[in-house]
PDB file of C-alpha atoms and ligand atoms in Angstrom:
ATOM      1  CA  MET A  17      -6.790   6.141 -20.173  1.00 86.00           C
ATOM      2  CA  ARG A  18      -8.130   4.853 -17.240  1.00 94.00           C
ATOM      3  CA  TYR A  19      -5.574   4.054 -14.596  1.00 97.00           C
ATOM      4  CA  ASP A  20      -5.372   2.062 -11.020  1.00 98.00           C
ATOM      5  CA  LEU A  21      -2.069   3.164  -9.323  1.00 98.00           C
ATOM      6  CA  HIS A  22      -2.191   1.516  -6.101  1.00 98.00           C
ATOM      7  CA  THR A  23      -3.229  -2.532  -5.536  1.00 98.00           C
ATOM      8  CA  HIS A  24      -2.702  -5.509  -3.699  1.00 98.00           C
ATOM      9  CA  SER A  25      -1.491  -8.843  -4.468  1.00 98.00           C
ATOM     10  CA  LEU A  26      -1.510 -12.069  -2.576  1.00 98.00           C
ATOM     11  CA  HIS A  27       2.613 -11.325  -2.038  1.00 98.00           C
ATOM     12  CA  SER A  28       1.442  -9.217   0.787  1.00 98.00           C
ATOM     13  CA  ASP A  29      -2.360  -8.700   2.241  1.00 98.00           C
ATOM     14  CA  GLY A  30      -3.916  -9.724  -1.289  1.00 97.00           C
ATOM     15  CA  THR A  31      -5.739 -12.576  -1.898  1.00 97.00           C
ATOM     16  CA  LEU A  32      -6.040 -11.847  -5.768  1.00 98.00           C
ATOM     17  CA  ALA A  33      -2.771 -13.509  -7.339  1.00 98.00           C
ATOM     18  CA  PRO A  34      -1.333 -11.145 -10.207  1.00 98.00           C
ATOM     19  CA  THR A  35      -3.031 -13.149 -12.541  1.00 98.00           C
ATOM     20  CA  GLU A  36      -6.216 -12.856 -12.002  1.00 98.00           C
ATOM     21  CA  LEU A  37      -5.707  -9.278 -10.409  1.00 98.00           C
ATOM     22  CA  VAL A  38      -4.339  -8.628 -13.953  1.00 98.00           C
ATOM     23  CA  ARG A  39      -7.209 -10.445 -15.421  1.00 98.00           C
ATOM     24  CA  ARG A  40      -9.794  -7.900 -13.077  1.00 97.00           C
ATOM     25  CA  ALA A  41      -8.874  -5.337 -14.000  1.00 97.00           C
ATOM     26  CA  CYS A  42      -9.219  -5.764 -17.365  1.00 97.00           C
ATOM     27  CA  ALA A  43     -12.184  -7.036 -16.836  1.00 96.00           C
ATOM     28  CA  ASN A  44     -12.882  -3.157 -15.674  1.00 95.00           C
ATOM     29  CA  GLY A  45     -11.347  -1.146 -17.804  1.00 96.00           C
ATOM     30  CA  VAL A  46      -8.371  -0.665 -16.170  1.00 97.00           C
ATOM     31  CA  GLU A  47      -5.990   0.148 -18.952  1.00 97.00           C
ATOM     32  CA  VAL A  48      -2.588   0.682 -16.679  1.00 97.00           C
ATOM     33  CA  LEU A  49      -2.579  -0.735 -13.876  1.00 98.00           C
ATOM     34  CA  ALA A  50       0.023  -1.195 -10.671  1.00 98.00           C
ATOM     35  CA  LEU A  51       1.095  -3.800  -8.957  1.00 98.00           C
ATOM     36  CA  THR A  52       2.054  -2.407  -5.100  1.00 98.00           C
ATOM     37  CA  ASP A  53       2.425  -5.228  -2.545  1.00 98.00           C
ATOM     38  CA  HIS A  54       3.549  -3.700   0.610  1.00 98.00           C
ATOM     39  CA  ASP A  55       6.969  -3.915   1.228  1.00 99.00           C
ATOM     40  CA  VAL A  56       7.783  -7.134  -1.702  1.00 98.00           C
ATOM     41  CA  THR A  57       7.942  -6.782  -5.305  1.00 98.00           C
ATOM     42  CA  ASP A  58       7.755 -10.989  -5.364  1.00 98.00           C
ATOM     43  CA  GLY A  59       4.184 -10.106  -7.589  1.00 98.00           C
ATOM     44  CA  LEU A  60       5.857  -8.196 -10.470  1.00 98.00           C
ATOM     45  CA  ALA A  61       7.045 -10.824 -12.940  1.00 98.00           C
ATOM     46  CA  GLU A  62       3.904 -12.423 -13.138  1.00 98.00           C
ATOM     47  CA  ALA A  63       1.608  -9.427 -13.393  1.00 98.00           C
ATOM     48  CA  ALA A  64       3.912  -7.968 -16.377  1.00 98.00           C
ATOM     49  CA  VAL A  65       3.604 -11.080 -18.144  1.00 98.00           C
ATOM     50  CA  ALA A  66      -0.324 -11.304 -17.562  1.00 98.00           C
ATOM     51  CA  ALA A  67      -0.125  -7.249 -18.805  1.00 98.00           C
ATOM     52  CA  HIS A  68       1.293  -8.402 -21.581  1.00 97.00           C
ATOM     53  CA  GLY A  69      -1.232 -10.698 -22.183  1.00 97.00           C
ATOM     54  CA  PHE A  70      -4.797  -8.753 -21.805  1.00 97.00           C
ATOM     55  CA  GLY A  71      -3.249  -6.137 -23.411  1.00 96.00           C
ATOM     56  CA  LEU A  72      -3.026  -3.548 -20.398  1.00 97.00           C
ATOM     57  CA  THR A  73       0.236  -1.078 -19.368  1.00 97.00           C
ATOM     58  CA  PHE A  74       1.659  -2.478 -16.889  1.00 98.00           C
ATOM     59  CA  ILE A  75       4.061   0.105 -14.089  1.00 98.00           C
ATOM     60  CA  PRO A  76       5.917  -2.614 -11.567  1.00 98.00           C
ATOM     61  CA  GLY A  77       5.322  -0.815  -7.588  1.00 98.00           C
ATOM     62  CA  VAL A  78       5.955  -1.239  -4.203  1.00 99.00           C
ATOM     63  CA  GLU A  79       4.191   0.516  -1.402  1.00 99.00           C
ATOM     64  CA  ILE A  80       6.718   0.719   1.457  1.00 99.00           C
ATOM     65  CA  SER A  81       6.007   1.118   4.899  1.00 99.00           C
ATOM     66  CA  VAL A  82       8.127   4.137   6.166  1.00 99.00           C
ATOM     67  CA  THR A  83       8.114   6.066  10.404  1.00 98.00           C
ATOM     68  CA  TRP A  84       8.026   9.237  10.367  1.00 98.00           C
ATOM     69  CA  MET A  85       7.719  11.394  13.115  1.00 97.00           C
ATOM     70  CA  ASN A  86       6.406   8.522  15.732  1.00 96.00           C
ATOM     71  CA  GLN A  87       3.869   7.323  12.607  1.00 96.00           C
ATOM     72  CA  THR A  88       3.541   4.792  10.147  1.00 98.00           C
ATOM     73  CA  LEU A  89       3.403   6.370   6.194  1.00 98.00           C
ATOM     74  CA  HIS A  90       3.223   4.097   3.375  1.00 98.00           C
ATOM     75  CA  ILE A  91       4.661   5.575  -0.027  1.00 99.00           C
ATOM     76  CA  VAL A  92       4.258   4.245  -3.143  1.00 99.00           C
ATOM     77  CA  GLY A  93       6.733   3.686  -5.760  1.00 98.00           C
ATOM     78  CA  LEU A  94       5.718   3.515  -9.122  1.00 98.00           C
ATOM     79  CA  ASN A  95       7.747   2.723 -11.746  1.00 98.00           C
ATOM     80  CA  ILE A  96      10.680   1.026  -9.850  1.00 98.00           C
ATOM     81  CA  ASP A  97      13.075  -1.051 -10.615  1.00 98.00           C
ATOM     82  CA  PRO A  98      12.741  -3.981  -9.067  1.00 98.00           C
ATOM     83  CA  ALA A  99      16.500  -5.599  -9.705  1.00 98.00           C
ATOM     84  CA  HIS A 100      18.037  -2.285  -7.621  1.00 98.00           C
ATOM     85  CA  PRO A 101      20.073  -3.786  -5.089  1.00 98.00           C
ATOM     86  CA  GLU A 102      19.046  -0.939  -2.755  1.00 98.00           C
ATOM     87  CA  LEU A 103      16.174  -1.090  -2.794  1.00 98.00           C
ATOM     88  CA  GLN A 104      15.404  -4.794  -2.125  1.00 98.00           C
ATOM     89  CA  ALA A 105      17.511  -4.774   0.654  1.00 98.00           C
ATOM     90  CA  GLY A 106      15.856  -2.123   2.002  1.00 98.00           C
ATOM     91  CA  LEU A 107      12.549  -4.691   1.970  1.00 98.00           C
ATOM     92  CA  ALA A 108      14.576  -6.842   2.645  1.00 98.00           C
ATOM     93  CA  GLY A 109      15.161  -5.502   6.044  1.00 98.00           C
ATOM     94  CA  LEU A 110      11.230  -4.556   6.589  1.00 98.00           C
ATOM     95  CA  ARG A 111      10.548  -7.632   5.839  1.00 98.00           C
ATOM     96  CA  GLU A 112      12.652  -8.984   8.485  1.00 98.00           C
ATOM     97  CA  PHE A 113      10.986  -6.486  10.706  1.00 98.00           C
ATOM     98  CA  ARG A 114       8.051  -7.819  10.206  1.00 98.00           C
ATOM     99  CA  HIS A 115       8.328 -11.117  10.715  1.00 98.00           C
ATOM    100  CA  TRP A 116      10.219 -10.082  14.719  1.00 98.00           C
ATOM    101  CA  ARG A 117       7.154  -7.729  14.562  1.00 98.00           C
ATOM    102  CA  ALA A 118       5.162 -11.631  13.101  1.00 98.00           C
ATOM    103  CA  GLN A 119       6.396 -13.179  16.611  1.00 98.00           C
ATOM    104  CA  GLU A 120       6.002 -10.445  18.973  1.00 98.00           C
ATOM    105  CA  ILE A 121       1.588  -9.692  17.636  1.00 98.00           C
ATOM    106  CA  ASP A 122       1.742 -13.369  18.113  1.00 98.00           C
ATOM    107  CA  ARG A 123       3.148 -13.367  22.080  1.00 98.00           C
ATOM    108  CA  ARG A 124       0.724  -9.696  23.323  1.00 98.00           C
ATOM    109  CA  LEU A 125      -2.559 -11.732  21.181  1.00 98.00           C
ATOM    110  CA  ALA A 126      -1.761 -14.613  23.754  1.00 98.00           C
ATOM    111  CA  LYS A 127      -2.282 -12.496  26.596  1.00 98.00           C
ATOM    112  CA  LYS A 128      -5.440 -11.974  25.953  1.00 97.00           C
ATOM    113  CA  ARG A 129      -6.058 -15.311  25.932  1.00 98.00           C
ATOM    114  CA  ILE A 130      -5.453 -16.237  22.035  1.00 98.00           C
ATOM    115  CA  VAL A 131      -3.268 -18.808  20.630  1.00 97.00           C
ATOM    116  CA  GLY A 132      -1.782 -20.120  18.345  1.00 98.00           C
ATOM    117  CA  ALA A 133      -2.412 -16.169  16.053  1.00 98.00           C
ATOM    118  CA  LEU A 134       1.084 -17.158  14.704  1.00 98.00           C
ATOM    119  CA  ASP A 135       0.168 -20.310  12.824  1.00 98.00           C
ATOM    120  CA  GLY A 136      -3.498 -19.545  11.949  1.00 98.00           C
ATOM    121  CA  ALA A 137      -2.080 -15.907  10.492  1.00 98.00           C
ATOM    122  CA  ALA A 138       0.624 -17.662   8.342  1.00 98.00           C
ATOM    123  CA  ARG A 139      -2.395 -19.922   7.779  1.00 98.00           C
ATOM    124  CA  HIS A 140      -3.306 -16.940   5.258  1.00 97.00           C
ATOM    125  CA  ALA A 141       0.434 -15.025   3.974  1.00 98.00           C
ATOM    126  CA  LYS A 142       0.428 -16.223   0.443  1.00 97.00           C
ATOM    127  CA  GLY A 143       3.205 -14.061  -0.051  1.00 96.00           C
ATOM    128  CA  ALA A 144       6.490 -13.501   1.372  1.00 95.00           C
ATOM    129  CA  ILE A 145       5.334 -11.558   4.396  1.00 96.00           C
ATOM    130  CA  LEU A 146       3.059 -11.092   7.312  1.00 97.00           C
ATOM    131  CA  SER A 147       0.575  -8.583   8.010  1.00 98.00           C
ATOM    132  CA  ARG A 148      -1.446  -7.084   9.802  1.00 98.00           C
ATOM    133  CA  THR A 149      -4.418  -7.761   8.053  1.00 98.00           C
ATOM    134  CA  HIS A 150      -3.137 -11.823   8.209  1.00 98.00           C
ATOM    135  CA  PHE A 151      -4.037 -11.903  12.156  1.00 98.00           C
ATOM    136  CA  ALA A 152      -7.520  -9.579  11.594  1.00 98.00           C
ATOM    137  CA  ARG A 153      -8.323 -12.503   9.220  1.00 98.00           C
ATOM    138  CA  PHE A 154      -7.342 -15.060  12.115  1.00 98.00           C
ATOM    139  CA  LEU A 155      -9.111 -13.460  14.396  1.00 98.00           C
ATOM    140  CA  VAL A 156     -12.300 -13.321  12.024  1.00 98.00           C
ATOM    141  CA  GLU A 157     -12.045 -16.433  11.353  1.00 98.00           C
ATOM    142  CA  GLN A 158     -12.146 -17.743  14.810  1.00 98.00           C
ATOM    143  CA  ARG A 159     -14.354 -15.174  16.311  1.00 98.00           C
ATOM    144  CA  HIS A 160     -12.269 -13.090  18.030  1.00 98.00           C
ATOM    145  CA  ALA A 161     -13.755 -10.440  16.546  1.00 98.00           C
ATOM    146  CA  ARG A 162     -17.038  -9.357  13.782  1.00 97.00           C
ATOM    147  CA  ASP A 163     -15.040  -8.755  10.981  1.00 96.00           C
ATOM    148  CA  MET A 164     -11.834  -7.036   9.629  1.00 95.00           C
ATOM    149  CA  ALA A 165     -12.974  -3.285  10.725  1.00 96.00           C
ATOM    150  CA  GLN A 166     -13.784  -4.837  14.483  1.00 98.00           C
ATOM    151  CA  ALA A 167     -10.367  -6.945  14.642  1.00 98.00           C
ATOM    152  CA  PHE A 168      -8.508  -4.222  14.440  1.00 98.00           C
ATOM    153  CA  LYS A 169     -10.653  -2.275  16.717  1.00 98.00           C
ATOM    154  CA  LEU A 170      -9.792  -4.340  19.188  1.00 98.00           C
ATOM    155  CA  PHE A 171      -7.217  -6.050  18.787  1.00 98.00           C
ATOM    156  CA  LEU A 172      -4.282  -4.230  15.847  1.00 98.00           C
ATOM    157  CA  ALA A 173      -5.140  -0.769  15.674  1.00 98.00           C
ATOM    158  CA  ARG A 174      -2.892   1.656  17.447  1.00 96.00           C
ATOM    159  CA  GLY A 175      -3.094   1.571  20.618  1.00 95.00           C
ATOM    160  CA  LYS A 176      -4.927  -1.627  21.409  1.00 98.00           C
ATOM    161  CA  PRO A 177      -3.420  -4.454  22.994  1.00 98.00           C
ATOM    162  CA  ALA A 178      -1.625  -6.837  19.676  1.00 98.00           C
ATOM    163  CA  HIS A 179       0.003  -3.332  18.731  1.00 98.00           C
ATOM    164  CA  VAL A 180       3.183  -3.685  18.347  1.00 98.00           C
ATOM    165  CA  PRO A 181       4.901   0.366  17.886  1.00 97.00           C
ATOM    166  CA  GLY A 182       6.293  -0.059  13.369  1.00 97.00           C
ATOM    167  CA  ARG A 183       9.898   0.386  13.621  1.00 97.00           C
ATOM    168  CA  TRP A 184       9.223   0.480   9.382  1.00 98.00           C
ATOM    169  CA  ALA A 185      12.186   2.779   6.913  1.00 98.00           C
ATOM    170  CA  PRO A 186      13.386   6.489   7.608  1.00 98.00           C
ATOM    171  CA  LEU A 187      11.451   8.674   5.006  1.00 98.00           C
ATOM    172  CA  GLY A 188      14.201   9.793   2.619  1.00 98.00           C
ATOM    173  CA  ASP A 189      15.364   6.325   2.986  1.00 98.00           C
ATOM    174  CA  ALA A 190      12.315   5.316   1.339  1.00 99.00           C
ATOM    175  CA  VAL A 191      12.547   8.043  -1.373  1.00 98.00           C
ATOM    176  CA  ARG A 192      16.015   6.887  -1.959  1.00 98.00           C
ATOM    177  CA  TRP A 193      15.040   3.279  -2.920  1.00 98.00           C
ATOM    178  CA  ILE A 194      12.783   4.390  -4.554  1.00 98.00           C
ATOM    179  CA  ARG A 195      14.489   6.537  -6.308  1.00 98.00           C
ATOM    180  CA  GLY A 196      17.459   4.748  -7.022  1.00 98.00           C
ATOM    181  CA  ALA A 197      15.335   2.507  -8.845  1.00 98.00           C
ATOM    182  CA  GLY A 198      14.255   4.940 -11.178  1.00 97.00           C
ATOM    183  CA  GLY A 199      11.129   5.476  -9.584  1.00 98.00           C
ATOM    184  CA  VAL A 200       8.144   8.363  -8.227  1.00 98.00           C
ATOM    185  CA  ALA A 201       7.951   8.780  -4.916  1.00 98.00           C
ATOM    186  CA  VAL A 202       3.987   8.684  -3.999  1.00 98.00           C
ATOM    187  CA  ILE A 203       2.636   9.371   0.001  1.00 98.00           C
ATOM    188  CA  ALA A 204      -0.600   6.993  -0.160  1.00 98.00           C
ATOM    189  CA  HIS A 205      -4.151   7.973   1.075  1.00 98.00           C
ATOM    190  CA  PRO A 206      -2.860  10.784   2.730  1.00 98.00           C
ATOM    191  CA  ALA A 207      -5.717  11.833   4.440  1.00 97.00           C
ATOM    192  CA  ARG A 208      -5.802   8.376   6.092  1.00 96.00           C
ATOM    193  CA  TYR A 209      -2.733  10.004   8.313  1.00 97.00           C
ATOM    194  CA  LYS A 210      -5.228  12.404   9.568  1.00 96.00           C
ATOM    195  CA  LEU A 211      -2.288  15.926  10.239  1.00 97.00           C
ATOM    196  CA  THR A 212      -2.929  18.507  10.825  1.00 97.00           C
ATOM    197  CA  ALA A 213      -1.944  21.308   8.188  1.00 96.00           C
ATOM    198  CA  GLY A 214       1.085  22.357   9.897  1.00 97.00           C
ATOM    199  CA  LYS A 215       2.671  18.658  10.015  1.00 98.00           C
ATOM    200  CA  LEU A 216       1.617  17.987   6.372  1.00 98.00           C
ATOM    201  CA  ARG A 217       2.807  20.768   5.438  1.00 98.00           C
ATOM    202  CA  LYS A 218       5.966  19.672   7.147  1.00 98.00           C
ATOM    203  CA  LEU A 219       5.632  16.220   5.739  1.00 98.00           C
ATOM    204  CA  LEU A 220       5.786  17.510   2.309  1.00 98.00           C
ATOM    205  CA  GLY A 221       8.772  19.527   2.751  1.00 98.00           C
ATOM    206  CA  GLU A 222      10.455  17.199   4.003  1.00 98.00           C
ATOM    207  CA  PHE A 223       9.468  14.207   1.696  1.00 98.00           C
ATOM    208  CA  ARG A 224      10.208  16.983  -1.747  1.00 98.00           C
ATOM    209  CA  ASP A 225      13.380  17.895  -0.291  1.00 98.00           C
ATOM    210  CA  CYS A 226      14.845  14.245  -0.156  1.00 97.00           C
ATOM    211  CA  GLY A 227      12.977  13.608  -3.989  1.00 98.00           C
ATOM    212  CA  GLY A 228       9.335  12.865  -3.268  1.00 98.00           C
ATOM    213  CA  GLN A 229       7.365  13.706  -6.513  1.00 98.00           C
ATOM    214  CA  ALA A 230       3.757  13.326  -5.714  1.00 98.00           C
ATOM    215  CA  ILE A 231       0.647  12.540  -3.291  1.00 98.00           C
ATOM    216  CA  GLU A 232      -2.257  10.464  -4.669  1.00 98.00           C
ATOM    217  CA  VAL A 233      -5.092  13.108  -4.953  1.00 98.00           C
ATOM    218  CA  VAL A 234      -7.827  10.390  -5.367  1.00 97.00           C
ATOM    219  CA  ALA A 235      -7.442   7.180  -3.018  1.00 95.00           C
ATOM    220  CA  GLY A 236      -9.569   4.480  -2.241  1.00 87.00           C
ATOM    221  CA  ARG A 237     -11.180   5.978   0.409  1.00 84.00           C
ATOM    222  CA  HIS A 238     -11.214   9.592  -0.495  1.00 90.00           C
ATOM    223  CA  ASP A 239     -14.386  11.324  -1.084  1.00 93.00           C
ATOM    224  CA  ALA A 240     -14.639  13.266  -4.135  1.00 95.00           C
ATOM    225  CA  GLU A 241     -14.364  16.551  -1.150  1.00 97.00           C
ATOM    226  CA  THR A 242     -10.769  14.969  -0.151  1.00 97.00           C
ATOM    227  CA  ALA A 243     -10.123  14.541  -3.617  1.00 97.00           C
ATOM    228  CA  ARG A 244     -10.569  18.057  -4.441  1.00 98.00           C
ATOM    229  CA  HIS A 245      -8.579  18.785  -1.026  1.00 97.00           C
ATOM    230  CA  PHE A 246      -5.965  16.976  -2.352  1.00 98.00           C
ATOM    231  CA  ALA A 247      -5.470  18.883  -5.719  1.00 98.00           C
ATOM    232  CA  ALA A 248      -4.728  21.939  -4.202  1.00 98.00           C
ATOM    233  CA  VAL A 249      -2.403  21.065  -1.561  1.00 98.00           C
ATOM    234  CA  ALA A 250      -0.517  18.615  -4.631  1.00 98.00           C
ATOM    235  CA  GLN A 251      -0.312  22.590  -6.868  1.00 97.00           C
ATOM    236  CA  GLU A 252       1.059  24.120  -3.991  1.00 97.00           C
ATOM    237  CA  HIS A 253       3.462  21.951  -3.322  1.00 97.00           C
ATOM    238  CA  GLY A 254       4.046  21.296  -6.642  1.00 97.00           C
ATOM    239  CA  LEU A 255       3.365  17.660  -6.543  1.00 98.00           C
ATOM    240  CA  LEU A 256       2.340  15.555  -9.124  1.00 98.00           C
ATOM    241  CA  ALA A 257      -0.811  13.591  -8.759  1.00 98.00           C
ATOM    242  CA  SER A 258      -2.131   9.561  -8.230  1.00 98.00           C
ATOM    243  CA  ALA A 259      -4.205   8.033  -8.645  1.00 98.00           C
ATOM    244  CA  GLY A 260      -5.124   4.107  -6.811  1.00 98.00           C
ATOM    245  CA  SER A 261      -7.848   2.743  -5.832  1.00 97.00           C
ATOM    246  CA  ASP A 262      -5.462   0.268  -3.425  1.00 96.00           C
ATOM    247  CA  TYR A 263      -7.966  -2.348  -4.209  1.00 97.00           C
ATOM    248  CA  HIS A 264      -7.183  -5.490  -2.247  1.00 96.00           C
ATOM    249  CA  GLY A 265      -9.102  -9.177  -3.207  1.00 96.00           C
ATOM    250  CA  PRO A 266     -12.986  -8.824  -3.853  1.00 94.00           C
ATOM    251  CA  GLU A 267     -13.448 -10.212  -0.672  1.00 85.00           C
ATOM    252  CA  ASN A 268     -11.924  -6.548   1.161  1.00 75.00           C
ATOM    253  CA  GLY A 269     -14.816  -4.063   1.422  1.00 65.00           C
ATOM    254  CA  TRP A 270     -12.468  -0.970   0.675  1.00 66.00           C
ATOM    255  CA  GLY A 271     -11.772   0.409  -3.184  1.00 67.00           C
ATOM    256  CA  ASP A 272     -13.127  -2.065  -5.958  1.00 88.00           C
ATOM    257  CA  LEU A 273     -10.274  -2.284  -8.607  1.00 95.00           C
ATOM    258  CA  GLY A 274     -10.366   0.195 -11.679  1.00 93.00           C
ATOM    259  CA  ARG A 275     -12.890   2.298  -9.612  1.00 89.00           C
ATOM    260  CA  VAL A 276     -10.954   5.059  -9.575  1.00 94.00           C
ATOM    261  CA  ALA A 277     -12.788   8.408 -10.561  1.00 95.00           C
ATOM    262  CA  PRO A 278     -10.542  11.603 -12.523  1.00 95.00           C
ATOM    263  CA  LEU A 279      -7.621  13.582 -11.368  1.00 97.00           C
ATOM    264  CA  PRO A 280      -9.264  16.655 -10.560  1.00 97.00           C
ATOM    265  CA  ASP A 281      -8.978  19.538 -13.025  1.00 95.00           C
ATOM    266  CA  GLY A 282      -5.426  21.262 -12.296  1.00 94.00           C
ATOM    267  CA  CYS A 283      -3.450  18.790 -11.599  1.00 97.00           C
ATOM    268  CA  THR A 284      -0.762  17.221 -13.053  1.00 97.00           C
ATOM    269  CA  PRO A 285      -0.745  13.357 -13.022  1.00 97.00           C
ATOM    270  CA  VAL A 286       1.615  11.414 -11.827  1.00 98.00           C
ATOM    271  CA  TRP A 287       2.080   9.248 -15.412  1.00 96.00           C
ATOM    272  CA  GLU A 288       3.626  12.183 -17.366  1.00 92.00           C
ATOM    273  CA  ALA A 289       5.999  11.758 -15.228  1.00 88.00           C
ATOM    274  CA  TRP A 290       7.320   8.334 -16.761  1.00 84.00           C
ATOM    275  CA  THR A 291       4.694   8.313 -20.617  1.00 76.00           C
ATOM    276  CA  ALA A 292       7.575   9.030 -22.375  1.00 63.00           C
ATOM    277  CA  ARG A 293       9.224   5.685 -22.416  1.00 59.00           C
ATOM    278  CA  GLN A 294       6.052   3.329 -22.055  1.00 60.00           C
ATOM    279  CA  PRO A 295       6.006   1.946 -25.468  1.00 62.00           C
ATOM    280  CA  ALA A 296       2.855   1.990 -26.992  1.00 64.00           C
ATOM    281  CA  PRO A 297      -0.311   0.485 -26.274  1.00 64.00           C
ATOM    282  CA  VAL A 298      -1.430  -3.335 -27.360  1.00 69.00           C
ATOM    283  CA  ALA A 299      -5.071  -5.499 -28.049  1.00 80.00           C
ATOM    284  CA  ARG A 300      -6.247  -5.708 -24.956  1.00 85.00           C
ATOM    285  CA  ALA A 301      -8.016  -8.875 -24.763  1.00 86.00           C
ATOM    286  CA  CYS A 302     -10.120  -9.855 -22.051  1.00 83.00           C
TER     287      CYS A 302
HETATM  288  P1  AMP B  28       0.527  -3.808   8.526  1.00 63.49           P
HETATM  289  O1  AMP B  28       2.025  -3.052   7.427  1.00 63.49           O
HETATM  290  O2  AMP B  28       0.842  -4.953   8.440  1.00 63.49           O
HETATM  291  O3  AMP B  28       1.025  -2.909   9.375  1.00 63.49           O
HETATM  292  O4  AMP B  28      -0.678  -4.209   8.014  1.00 63.49           O
HETATM  293  C1  AMP B  28      -1.471  -3.258   7.587  1.00 63.49           C
HETATM  294  C2  AMP B  28      -2.304  -3.277   6.644  1.00 63.49           C
HETATM  295  O5  AMP B  28      -3.654  -3.438   7.706  1.00 63.49           O
HETATM  296  C3  AMP B  28      -3.334  -1.904   6.094  1.00 63.49           C
HETATM  297  O6  AMP B  28      -2.014  -2.068   4.408  1.00 63.49           O
HETATM  298  C4  AMP B  28      -4.909  -1.868   5.248  1.00 63.49           C
HETATM  299  O7  AMP B  28      -4.595  -3.169   4.344  1.00 63.49           O
HETATM  300  C5  AMP B  28      -4.901  -3.110   6.880  1.00 63.49           C
HETATM  301  N1  AMP B  28      -5.397  -1.775   7.515  1.00 63.49           N
HETATM  302  C6  AMP B  28      -5.122  -1.445   8.012  1.00 63.49           C
HETATM  303  N2  AMP B  28      -6.110  -0.691   8.988  1.00 63.49           N
HETATM  304  C7  AMP B  28      -7.592  -1.826   8.944  1.00 63.49           C
HETATM  305  C8  AMP B  28      -8.841  -1.423   8.958  1.00 63.49           C
HETATM  306  N3  AMP B  28      -9.808  -0.790   9.792  1.00 63.49           N
HETATM  307  N4  AMP B  28      -9.615  -2.861   8.391  1.00 63.49           N
HETATM  308  C9  AMP B  28      -9.078  -3.449   8.254  1.00 63.49           C
HETATM  309  N5  AMP B  28      -8.256  -3.574   7.033  1.00 63.49           N
HETATM  310  C10 AMP B  28      -7.107  -2.654   7.767  1.00 63.49           C
HETATM  311 MN1   MN B  29      -2.747  -3.598   3.172  1.00 63.49          MN
HETATM  312 MN1   MN B  30      -1.473   1.457   2.350  1.00 63.49          MN
HETATM  313 MN1   MN B  31      -1.809  -0.166  -0.280  1.00 63.49          MN
END
């Protein structure tokens, strides 16, 4: 089976509608797809209907923003029940912080004589959340930056003038919301945090203690060596291994939908935690 367990739609900072995302996943040979928008589950119902139509197995997911030791981490929840009240209450709180943060980013950009950023970013947002990605698209559109990477580098990345420190969910809360909703909690793109070996061990210990079960071994921008490294980390810590592209849309450079390398040998795939409950695959129609 071909899995892609980390993707975004226009309900967060991706650019495709859920149906278009599923259509493209089908065309790219994906058989099991998860939609994991940032801090919102609004795209899941449409994606589930589309996946049924195209003959893909659909895994409802979410990518939760977490603050851990003054650092932002992303925890993916897979195979969740989006109707779970505690999960929804938690996500609503994160979206409230996003709303306040967007106004703060706008104020900070105004100090740099960039006006209208909040409205400009909002024009790029098609769903319930405002992301730094939307501000980056505005900055590129207004020629304050050459491309998305430069928009982050000049304005939005940590330590840059329009960066607002995150006040996201505590790690234990995010894992509890996911577990409460019947899902599996996965540490997303672990290489991106640039943790020392000691801090990674501390994170994985806390994550497991609060009910976390998996880590992305194959992630959008992990090369083969990084995947092997995190495969060994997963084995050492008794974690399941996940694989996802972190696809954000055709115009975004990183991670093409469904271009997900196989898990290295020795990994226990995250889907073993739920495959017993999945219905049999239906005929593909794309
Ligand atoms: P937020 O959750 O609103 O703080 O935005 C984080 C999102 O910004 C990530 O999910 C990525 O999609 C995007 N992002 C972060 N860093 C970069 C970068 N250097 N270039 C392009 N996109 C980025
Ligand atoms: Mn994103
Ligand atoms: Mn992420
Ligand atoms: Mn993501």
